[in-house]
Each structure stands twice: as C-alpha cells, then as structure tokens.
Coordinates of C-alpha atoms in Angstrom, one line a residue:
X1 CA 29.6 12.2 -8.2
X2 CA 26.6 12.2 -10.3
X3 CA 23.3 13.8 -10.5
X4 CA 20.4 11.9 -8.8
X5 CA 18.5 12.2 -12.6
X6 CA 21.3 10.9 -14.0
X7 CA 21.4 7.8 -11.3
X8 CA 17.8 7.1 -11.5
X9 CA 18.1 6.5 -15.4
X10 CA 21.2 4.3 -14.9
X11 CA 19.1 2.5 -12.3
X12 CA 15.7 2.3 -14.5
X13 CA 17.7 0.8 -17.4
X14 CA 19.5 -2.3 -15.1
X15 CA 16.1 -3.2 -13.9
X16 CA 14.7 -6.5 -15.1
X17 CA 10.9 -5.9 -16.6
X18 CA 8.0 -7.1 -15.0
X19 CA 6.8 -11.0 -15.2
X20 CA 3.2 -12.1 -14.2
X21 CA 2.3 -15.6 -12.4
X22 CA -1.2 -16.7 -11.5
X23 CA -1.8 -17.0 -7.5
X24 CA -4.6 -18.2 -5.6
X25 CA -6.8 -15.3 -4.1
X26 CA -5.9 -16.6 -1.1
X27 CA -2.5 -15.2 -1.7
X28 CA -2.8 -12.8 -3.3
X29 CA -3.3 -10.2 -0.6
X30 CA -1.4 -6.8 -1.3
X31 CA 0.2 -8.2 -4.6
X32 CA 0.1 -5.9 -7.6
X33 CA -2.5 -6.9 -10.3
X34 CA -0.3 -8.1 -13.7
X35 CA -3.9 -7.8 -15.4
X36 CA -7.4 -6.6 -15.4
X37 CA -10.1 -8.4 -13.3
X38 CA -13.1 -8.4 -14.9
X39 CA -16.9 -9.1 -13.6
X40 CA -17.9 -12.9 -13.9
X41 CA -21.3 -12.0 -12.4
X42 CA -23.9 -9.4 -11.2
X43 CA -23.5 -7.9 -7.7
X44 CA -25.7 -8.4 -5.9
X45 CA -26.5 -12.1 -7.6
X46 CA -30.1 -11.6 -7.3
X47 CA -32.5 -8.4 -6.2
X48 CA -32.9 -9.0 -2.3
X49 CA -34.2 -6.8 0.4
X50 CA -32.1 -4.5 2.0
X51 CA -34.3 -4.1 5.2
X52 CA -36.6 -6.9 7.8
X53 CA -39.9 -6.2 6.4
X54 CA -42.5 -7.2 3.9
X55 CA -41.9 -7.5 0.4
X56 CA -44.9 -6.1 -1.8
X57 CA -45.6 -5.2 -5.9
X58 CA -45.9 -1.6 -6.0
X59 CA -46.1 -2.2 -9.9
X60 CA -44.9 1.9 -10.2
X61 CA -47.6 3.4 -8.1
X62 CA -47.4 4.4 -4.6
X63 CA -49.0 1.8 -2.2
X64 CA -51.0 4.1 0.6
X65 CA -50.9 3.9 4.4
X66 CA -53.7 2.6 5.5
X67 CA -53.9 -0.7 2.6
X68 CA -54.6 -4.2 4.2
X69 CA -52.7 -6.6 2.5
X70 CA -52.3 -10.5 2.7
X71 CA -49.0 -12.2 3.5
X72 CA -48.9 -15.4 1.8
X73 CA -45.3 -16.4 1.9
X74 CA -41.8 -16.0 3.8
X75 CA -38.2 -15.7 2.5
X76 CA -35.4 -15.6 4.7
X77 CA -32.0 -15.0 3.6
X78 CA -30.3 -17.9 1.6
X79 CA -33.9 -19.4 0.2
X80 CA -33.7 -20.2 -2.9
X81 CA -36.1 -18.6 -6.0
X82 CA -40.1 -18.2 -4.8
X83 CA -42.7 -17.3 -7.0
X84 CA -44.8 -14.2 -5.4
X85 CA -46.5 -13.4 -8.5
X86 CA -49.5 -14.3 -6.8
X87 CA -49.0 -12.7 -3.5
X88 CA -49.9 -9.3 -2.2
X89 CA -47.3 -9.5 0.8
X90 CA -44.7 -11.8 1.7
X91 CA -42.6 -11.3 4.6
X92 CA -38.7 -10.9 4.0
X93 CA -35.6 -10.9 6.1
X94 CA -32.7 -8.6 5.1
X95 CA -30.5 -10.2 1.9
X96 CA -32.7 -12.7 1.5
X97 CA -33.8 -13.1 -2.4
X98 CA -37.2 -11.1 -3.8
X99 CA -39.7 -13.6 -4.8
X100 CA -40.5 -12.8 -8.3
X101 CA -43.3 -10.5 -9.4
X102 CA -42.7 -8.4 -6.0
X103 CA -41.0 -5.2 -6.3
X104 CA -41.1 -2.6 -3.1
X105 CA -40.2 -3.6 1.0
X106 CA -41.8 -1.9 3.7
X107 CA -39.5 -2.2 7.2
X108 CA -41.4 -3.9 10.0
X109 CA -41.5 -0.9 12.4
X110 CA -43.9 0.8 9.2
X111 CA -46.7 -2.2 9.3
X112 CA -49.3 -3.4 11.6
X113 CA -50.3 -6.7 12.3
X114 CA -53.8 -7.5 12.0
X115 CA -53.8 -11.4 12.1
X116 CA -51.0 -14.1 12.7
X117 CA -50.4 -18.1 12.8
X118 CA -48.1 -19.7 15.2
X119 CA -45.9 -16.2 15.4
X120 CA -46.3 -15.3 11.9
X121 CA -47.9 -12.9 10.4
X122 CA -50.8 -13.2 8.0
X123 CA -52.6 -9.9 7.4
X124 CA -50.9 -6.6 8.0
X125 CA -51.6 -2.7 7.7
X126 CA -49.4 -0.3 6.1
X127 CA -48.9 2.8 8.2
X128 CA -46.9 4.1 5.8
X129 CA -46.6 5.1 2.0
X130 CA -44.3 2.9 0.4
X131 CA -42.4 4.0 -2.4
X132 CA -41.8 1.7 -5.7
X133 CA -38.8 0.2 -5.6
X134 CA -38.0 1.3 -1.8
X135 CA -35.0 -0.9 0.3
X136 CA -34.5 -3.6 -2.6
X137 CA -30.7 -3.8 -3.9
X138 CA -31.4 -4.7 -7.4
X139 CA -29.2 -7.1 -9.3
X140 CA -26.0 -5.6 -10.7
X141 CA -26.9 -2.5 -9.1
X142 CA -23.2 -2.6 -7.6
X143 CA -21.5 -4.5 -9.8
X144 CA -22.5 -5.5 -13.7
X145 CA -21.3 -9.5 -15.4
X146 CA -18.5 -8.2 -17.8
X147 CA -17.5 -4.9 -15.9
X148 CA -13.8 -3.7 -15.2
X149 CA -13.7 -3.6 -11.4
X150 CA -9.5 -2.8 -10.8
X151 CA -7.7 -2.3 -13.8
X152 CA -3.1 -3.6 -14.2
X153 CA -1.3 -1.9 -11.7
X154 CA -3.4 -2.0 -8.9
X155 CA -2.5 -3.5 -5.3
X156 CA -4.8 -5.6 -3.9
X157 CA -5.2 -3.9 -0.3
X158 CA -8.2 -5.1 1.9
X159 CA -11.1 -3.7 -0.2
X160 CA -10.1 -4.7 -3.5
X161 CA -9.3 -8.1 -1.6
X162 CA -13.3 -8.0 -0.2
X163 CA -14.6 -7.1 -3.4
X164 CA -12.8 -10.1 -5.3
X165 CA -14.4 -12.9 -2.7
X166 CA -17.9 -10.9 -3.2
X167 CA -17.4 -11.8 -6.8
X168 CA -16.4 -15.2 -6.6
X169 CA -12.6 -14.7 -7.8
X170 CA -10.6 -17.5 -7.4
X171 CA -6.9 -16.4 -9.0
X172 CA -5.9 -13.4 -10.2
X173 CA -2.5 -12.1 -12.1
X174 CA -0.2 -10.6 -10.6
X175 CA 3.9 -9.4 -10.6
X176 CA 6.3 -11.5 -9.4
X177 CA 7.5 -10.1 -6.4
X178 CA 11.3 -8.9 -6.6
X179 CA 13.2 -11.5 -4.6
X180 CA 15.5 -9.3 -2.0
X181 CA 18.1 -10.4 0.9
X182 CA 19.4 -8.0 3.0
X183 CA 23.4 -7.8 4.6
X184 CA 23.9 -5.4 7.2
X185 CA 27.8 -5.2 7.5
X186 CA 30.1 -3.8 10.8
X187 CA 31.2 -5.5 13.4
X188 CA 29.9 -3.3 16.0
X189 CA 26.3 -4.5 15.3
X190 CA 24.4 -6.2 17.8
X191 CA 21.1 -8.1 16.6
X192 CA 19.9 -9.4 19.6
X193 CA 17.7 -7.0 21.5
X194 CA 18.1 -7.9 24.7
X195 CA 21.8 -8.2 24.8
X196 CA 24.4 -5.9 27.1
X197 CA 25.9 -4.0 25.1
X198 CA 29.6 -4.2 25.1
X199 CA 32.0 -1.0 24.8
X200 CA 31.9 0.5 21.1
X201 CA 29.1 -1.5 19.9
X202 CA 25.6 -0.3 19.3
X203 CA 21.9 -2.5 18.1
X204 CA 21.2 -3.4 14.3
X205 CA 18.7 -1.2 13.5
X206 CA 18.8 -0.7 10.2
X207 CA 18.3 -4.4 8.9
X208 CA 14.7 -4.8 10.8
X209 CA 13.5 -0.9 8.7
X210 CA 14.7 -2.3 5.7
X211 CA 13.2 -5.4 5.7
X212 CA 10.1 -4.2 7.4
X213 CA 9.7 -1.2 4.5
X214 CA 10.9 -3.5 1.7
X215 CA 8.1 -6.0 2.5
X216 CA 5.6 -3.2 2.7
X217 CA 7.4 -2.0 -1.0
X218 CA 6.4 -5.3 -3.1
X219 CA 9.5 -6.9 -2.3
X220 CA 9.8 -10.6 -1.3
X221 CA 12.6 -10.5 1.5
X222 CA 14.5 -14.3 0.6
X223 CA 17.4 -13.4 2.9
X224 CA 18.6 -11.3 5.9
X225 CA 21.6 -11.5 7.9
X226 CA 24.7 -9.3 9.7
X227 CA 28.6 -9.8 8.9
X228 CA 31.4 -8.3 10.5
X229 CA 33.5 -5.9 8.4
X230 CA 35.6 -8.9 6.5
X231 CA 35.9 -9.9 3.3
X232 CA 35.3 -13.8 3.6
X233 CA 32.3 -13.3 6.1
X234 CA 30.5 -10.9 3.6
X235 CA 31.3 -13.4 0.5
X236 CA 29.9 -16.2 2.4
X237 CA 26.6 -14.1 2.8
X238 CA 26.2 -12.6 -0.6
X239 CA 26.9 -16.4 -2.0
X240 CA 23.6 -17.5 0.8
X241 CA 21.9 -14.4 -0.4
X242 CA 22.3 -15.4 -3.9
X243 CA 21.5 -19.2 -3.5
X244 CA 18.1 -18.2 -1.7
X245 CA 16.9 -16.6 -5.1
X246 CA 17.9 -12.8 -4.5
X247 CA 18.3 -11.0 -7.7
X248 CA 18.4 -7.7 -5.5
X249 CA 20.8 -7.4 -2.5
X250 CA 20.7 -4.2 -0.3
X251 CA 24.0 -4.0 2.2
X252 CA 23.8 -1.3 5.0
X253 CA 28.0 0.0 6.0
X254 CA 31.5 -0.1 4.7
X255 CA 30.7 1.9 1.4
X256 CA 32.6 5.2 2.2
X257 CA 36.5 5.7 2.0
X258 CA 37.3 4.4 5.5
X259 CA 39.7 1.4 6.5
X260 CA 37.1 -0.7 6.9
X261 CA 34.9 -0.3 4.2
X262 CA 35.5 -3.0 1.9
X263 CA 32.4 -3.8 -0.7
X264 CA 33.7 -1.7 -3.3
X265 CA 36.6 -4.2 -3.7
X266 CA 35.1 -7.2 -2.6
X267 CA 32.5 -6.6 -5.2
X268 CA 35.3 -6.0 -8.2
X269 CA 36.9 -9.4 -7.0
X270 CA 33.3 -10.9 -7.6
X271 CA 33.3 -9.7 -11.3
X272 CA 30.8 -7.0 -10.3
X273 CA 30.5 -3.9 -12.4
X274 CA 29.8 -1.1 -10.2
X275 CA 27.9 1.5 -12.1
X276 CA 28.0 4.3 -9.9
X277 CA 30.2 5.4 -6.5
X278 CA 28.6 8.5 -4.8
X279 CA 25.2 10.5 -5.5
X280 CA 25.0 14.7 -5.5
X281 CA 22.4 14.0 -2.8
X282 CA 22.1 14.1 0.7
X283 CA 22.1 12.3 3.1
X284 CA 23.7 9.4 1.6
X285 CA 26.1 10.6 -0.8
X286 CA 28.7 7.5 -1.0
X287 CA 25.6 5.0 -1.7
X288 CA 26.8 2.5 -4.3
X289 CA 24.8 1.0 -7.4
X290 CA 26.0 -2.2 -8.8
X291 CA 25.4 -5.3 -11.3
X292 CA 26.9 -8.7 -9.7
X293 CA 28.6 -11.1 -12.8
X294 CA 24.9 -13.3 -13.0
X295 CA 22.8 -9.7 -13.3
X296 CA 21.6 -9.3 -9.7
X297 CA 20.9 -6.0 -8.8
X298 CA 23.5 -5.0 -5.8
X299 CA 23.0 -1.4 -3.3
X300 CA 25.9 -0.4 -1.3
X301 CA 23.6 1.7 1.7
X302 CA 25.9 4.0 3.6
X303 CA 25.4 2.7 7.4
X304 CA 23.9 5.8 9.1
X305 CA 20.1 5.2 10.0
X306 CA 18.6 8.4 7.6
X307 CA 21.3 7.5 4.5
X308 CA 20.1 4.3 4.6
X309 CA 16.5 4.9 4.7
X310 CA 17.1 7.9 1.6
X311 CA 19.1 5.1 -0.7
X312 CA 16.1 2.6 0.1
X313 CA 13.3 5.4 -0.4
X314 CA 14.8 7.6 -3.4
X315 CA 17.1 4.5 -5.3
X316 CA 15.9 1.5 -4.1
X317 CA 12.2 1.5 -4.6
X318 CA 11.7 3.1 -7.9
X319 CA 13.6 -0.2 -9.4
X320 CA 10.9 -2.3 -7.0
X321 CA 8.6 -0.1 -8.7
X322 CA 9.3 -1.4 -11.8
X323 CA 9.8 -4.3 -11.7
X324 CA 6.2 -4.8 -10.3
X325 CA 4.6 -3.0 -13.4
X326 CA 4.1 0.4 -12.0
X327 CA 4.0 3.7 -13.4
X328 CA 5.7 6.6 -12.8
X329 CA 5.4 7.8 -8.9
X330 CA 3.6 10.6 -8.8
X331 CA 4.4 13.3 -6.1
X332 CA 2.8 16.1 -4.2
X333 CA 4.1 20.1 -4.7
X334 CA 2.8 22.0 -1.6
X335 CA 4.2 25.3 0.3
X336 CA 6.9 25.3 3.1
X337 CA 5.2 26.6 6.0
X338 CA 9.2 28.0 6.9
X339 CA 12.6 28.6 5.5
X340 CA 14.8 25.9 5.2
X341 CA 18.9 25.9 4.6
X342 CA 20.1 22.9 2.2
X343 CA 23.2 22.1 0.9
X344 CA 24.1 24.2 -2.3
X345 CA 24.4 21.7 -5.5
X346 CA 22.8 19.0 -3.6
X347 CA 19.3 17.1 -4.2
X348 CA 18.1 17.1 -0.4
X349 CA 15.8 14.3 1.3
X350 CA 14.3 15.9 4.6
X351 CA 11.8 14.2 6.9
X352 CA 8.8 16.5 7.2
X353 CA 5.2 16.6 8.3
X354 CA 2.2 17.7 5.8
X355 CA -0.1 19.3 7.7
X356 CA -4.2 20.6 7.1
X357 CA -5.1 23.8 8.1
X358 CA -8.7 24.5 9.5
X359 CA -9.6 25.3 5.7
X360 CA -8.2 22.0 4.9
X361 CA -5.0 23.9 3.2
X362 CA -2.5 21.6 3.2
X363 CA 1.2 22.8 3.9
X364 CA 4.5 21.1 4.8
X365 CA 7.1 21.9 7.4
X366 CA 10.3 20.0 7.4
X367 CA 11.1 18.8 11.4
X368 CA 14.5 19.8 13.0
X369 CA 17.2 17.0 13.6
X370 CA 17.6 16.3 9.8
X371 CA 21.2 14.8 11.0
X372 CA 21.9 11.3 9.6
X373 CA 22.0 9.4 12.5
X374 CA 19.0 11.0 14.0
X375 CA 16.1 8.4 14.2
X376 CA 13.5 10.1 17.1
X377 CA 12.6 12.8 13.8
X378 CA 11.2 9.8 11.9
X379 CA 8.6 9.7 14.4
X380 CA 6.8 13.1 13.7
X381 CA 7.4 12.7 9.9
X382 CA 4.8 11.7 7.6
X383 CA 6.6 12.3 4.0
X384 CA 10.1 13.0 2.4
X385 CA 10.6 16.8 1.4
X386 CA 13.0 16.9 -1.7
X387 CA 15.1 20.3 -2.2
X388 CA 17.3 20.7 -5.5
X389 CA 19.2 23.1 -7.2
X390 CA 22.3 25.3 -6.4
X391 CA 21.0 27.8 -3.5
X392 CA 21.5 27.2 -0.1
X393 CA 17.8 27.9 0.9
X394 CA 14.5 27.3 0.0
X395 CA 11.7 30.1 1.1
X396 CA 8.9 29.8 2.9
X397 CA 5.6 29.5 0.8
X398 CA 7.7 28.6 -2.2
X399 CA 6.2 24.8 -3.9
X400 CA 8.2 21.9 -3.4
X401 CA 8.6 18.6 -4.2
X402 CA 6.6 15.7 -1.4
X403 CA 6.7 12.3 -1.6
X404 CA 5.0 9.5 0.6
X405 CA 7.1 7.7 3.1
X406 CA 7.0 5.0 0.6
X407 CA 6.7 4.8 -2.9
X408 CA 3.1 2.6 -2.4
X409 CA 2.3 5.0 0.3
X410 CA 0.8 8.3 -0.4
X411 CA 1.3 10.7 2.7
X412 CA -1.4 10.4 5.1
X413 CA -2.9 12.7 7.8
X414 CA -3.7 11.8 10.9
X415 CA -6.7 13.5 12.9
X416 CA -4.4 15.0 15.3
X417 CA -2.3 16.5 12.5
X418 CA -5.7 17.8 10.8
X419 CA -6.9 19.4 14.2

C-alpha cells in the first residue's frame, strides 16, 4: 500500500492541465471561468430612481416640507434621455432614467397634490424634507466600465450568472469540462428501479451518486453503463466509453482479490499501466489508479456504497479539480464534539455533521454507522471528517481535518442544524 500523500501526488502529476474554450452565456451556467470578466459598462447604465415619486434638483441643499413645486414632465421606466434642466418637478416611476439637471426623488406617499390634468399631476406639496441625492441609484454606483467583477477560477453559480446578463455579457472563458463515463461492474446489479428482485441480486446504486456528484464536480458525464463481472462485456464498454470522448473512466467492483474481480488484468491486457493497487486509507483501501495505453485517466472504485463515494470524494475530484483550473482545496479544522476510534496507520474518511452552537461555535461530530455499505448515515452528514496518523483514537475537542461533501461544496448548515 501507499500513503494517501503519496497517491495524491502520483494522481496530480497524470492529470492533463487545464484548456479554455469560449461558450455562449447561455451555456455557461455553473462552468468554471478560464479568465477574468471585466466591466464593459456602468451599472446601473444611467442614474434612475429607485422609488414612484417626483424627481426634483436639490442642487446640495435640503428642499423643505412645505415647498410648492411645478411638475412639468413625466418619465416612466424605459424613456429614453429628457431634459429637466428646466423643471422644478417631474414625476418619475421606479428605474426609469433621471431627466438631466434633476438630482433628488421624493416617494409619492411624501407629496401632496395641489392641481392635476386628466390624472396627472401638475402642482404638488412637499410634506417632507427631502434630502440631496435621496432614492436615485447613480450610474456605476454598483458596478464601474473597466472593473474586475469575478476573477479565473470562479464558478458561475446563479448570481455571478445574473450579474453577467445585467452587464450585457455575451461569452465568457471558461475550462473544458473533464469528459467522464462511468462502468459499474457485477453481475448482481440491477438498474432498473422497478424491477423484482431476483435471489442474490441487489439495485445499482452507486452509478446514479457518481454521475449525479460528478456532474455537480465540473465533470461532463459522456458515458454510463453496467456490465456483468466478464472480461469481454467490460472491454466492450470501456472501448464505448472511450469512443464517446472519455479521457477519465471511474468503474465501481471487481478491484479486490476475489475470483471475480478482474480489471486489474483486463486492464494489463489493454496496455494499461496501473500506477497504484491499494491506498493506507479507509474505507476504500483496494481502490485502483491507472493510465489506459492512449493517456486516459482510469479509477478502479471498490463496489461498496461509502468506498466508492471516498475514492470519488478524496482521489477522484482533486484531478477534476485540476483539470478545471482550480487551486488547492482548502478545508475546515474544527473540534470533535466526542471521541472517535480509527484504524491505527490509516488516513480515515467518516461522514459527519458540523454543527453551530447558540454562540454560533461551530463543532463537528462524526455519526454512527461509519460501515461501508451503510448508506441511511449519508443522510444526516453534511461533510467528510479526515483522521490520520498511527493512534487508534482521536479525542474529543482535539482539531481536525473537514471537508465539504464535495470539493466545489463548502459544508453548509441548515437552520435546523443551527437551532
């Protein structure tokens, strides 16, 4: 076996380096930026009122309730430029553009008015002092022409995607997404949900996590399917695998020592060069790390649930991480709320909550049922605990290591968990 450390840097050096392509904003959604957007305009466009009033020039002195002013204009949102230079009121909807010259809003409910045409008003009375400057959203005031607004490396979630169509941003940069299939191998797997299930045979769930966290990792998921536990049925999907563009392949089963548990071979007759067998870690100790003859990146899973999700979370996803262009994860080191027993010599991966106490303290407890095949844990659990070194147990109140349930994830509390 080797040391995780020493895996990870075997891993890091077989990944392939980032590459950029240009995609339309409208695709672009949860992609990682390749490089910096930059500011083609002022945000807002234009000053506009940010309340239903009257628009006014306090010229930078107070205007007193009480003052009678004319209204000798209207602007509603999406008017073009008016010229209030003139005017001493003009009345304005909400967004719509300040005509020039006028400075200040008063909100309806703070005038009265004195004299109106066909519904409009033409004289009003202030009833309150307005301030200069008051409810207008000046020009740039959010956003300045030429400013930095998300920087290489970010992912454009929802409101870096909102901000982008404010601005007018038609493509962006960003990394190629790594181009994964998926083999679940064993032929007790059944896919189809709503099938009996027959004597010895149990549901496929690992294959719908995987491809369901992958996605959610930057990955672009080309290929997915289940094999049996022979030779010639796995060769005919790595070769489909490979043919739809994969240059990763994940396999869940037959990675251990058993009769059944092929890859290891059937990847050697493939000209594959494994470079490692078995991890110090647990659980998920026999996962395998390969390079197939034409570079594609190959990971033997073990086929329990937990050992599965670990080689995903702890090997898979920090070469996903690189090849999208992103630094270093960074992780969380907070106190165990209890004592926990790990394997001596062994890096351990628990599923554990983080939890806020009513200081806002934040603490983490790993949940019982840490087994393998266990998958009702992953329910409570809201981050991976990671325990290393040579004793057999970790103390309560003692920092360790915390990590987001996935590496573009960082661990998040729900209100129930805060209470």
């Amino acid at each position: 076996m080797i040391s995780y450390a020493q895996a990870l840097q075997q891993l890091l050096a077989a990944a392939p380096s980032a590459r950029a392509e240009q995609v339309a904003i409208a695709a672009a959604a949860d992609r990682v930026l390749a490089a910096p957007v930059f500011s083609t305009q002022d945000l807002p466009p234009f000053d506009n009122a940010a309340m239903d009033g009257f628009a006014l020039r306090a010229g930078g002195q107070p205007l007193a309730a009480g003052s009678i002013l004319q209204v000798q204009g209207w602007q509603a949102a999406g008017d073009g430029a008016a010229d209030g230079n003139a005017a001493q009121a003009w009345e304005i909807m909400t967004g719509a553009r300040m005509p020039s010259g006028l400075d200040s809003v008063v909100p309806v409910e703070q005038i009265e008015v004195l004299d109106a045409v066909d519904g409009r008003p033409t004289r009003i009375r202030l009833q309150a002092t307005v301030k200069p400057g008051q409810h207008v959203r000046l020009r740039g005031q959010d956003v300045a022409q030429g400013e930095t607004v998300l920087a290489a490396g970010a992912t454009l979630d929802i409101n870096a995607m909102t901000l982008l169509h404010a601005l007018g941003v038609a493509a962006v940069q960003v990394q190629q997404q790594p181009p994964v299939a998926v083999i679940s191998t064993g032929k007790e797997l059944i896919s189809d949900a709503g099938a009996v299930l027959q004597s010895g045979q149990i549901r496929d769930s690992n294959r719908p996590f995987l491809l369901s966290r992958l996605r959610a990792a930057g990955a672009d998921v080309v290929w997915n399917g289940v094999v049996s536990d022979d030779v010639a049925a796995f060769d005919a999907a790595l070769d489909a695998a490979l043919a739809a563009g994969a240059r990763v392949v994940l396999s869940t089963g037959a990675v251990s020592q058993g009769r059944y548990d092929f890859i290891p071979d059937a990847l050697r007759a493939r000209g594959a060069e494994i470079l490692f067998h078995k991890v110090a870690i647990r659980p998920g100790k026999p996962l395998l790390f390969a390079r197939l003859a034409d570079g594609t990146l190959y990971f033997g899973l073990p086929g329990n649930p937990i050992s599965a999700a670990v080689g995903l979370r702890f090997f898979a996803e920090p070469v996903l991480r690189h090849m999208l262009g992103l630094a270093e994860e960074t992780a969380l080191q907070l106190p165990l709320q209890a004592d926990v027993r790990k394997p001596p010599g062994l890096r351990f991966h628990a599923r554990a909550q983080v939890q806020a106490d009513a200081s806002g303290r934040l603490s983490v407890s790993v949940l019982a049922g840490q087994e393998s095949f266990r998958l009702k844990t992953m329910l409570r659990a809201n981050a991976w605990v990671v325990l290393e070194g040579d004793d057999d147990l970790a103390a309560a109140g003692s920092l360790v290591r915390v990590q987001g349930w996935g590496h573009r994830e960082p661990v998040q509390l729900s209100l129930q968990e805060m209470a």
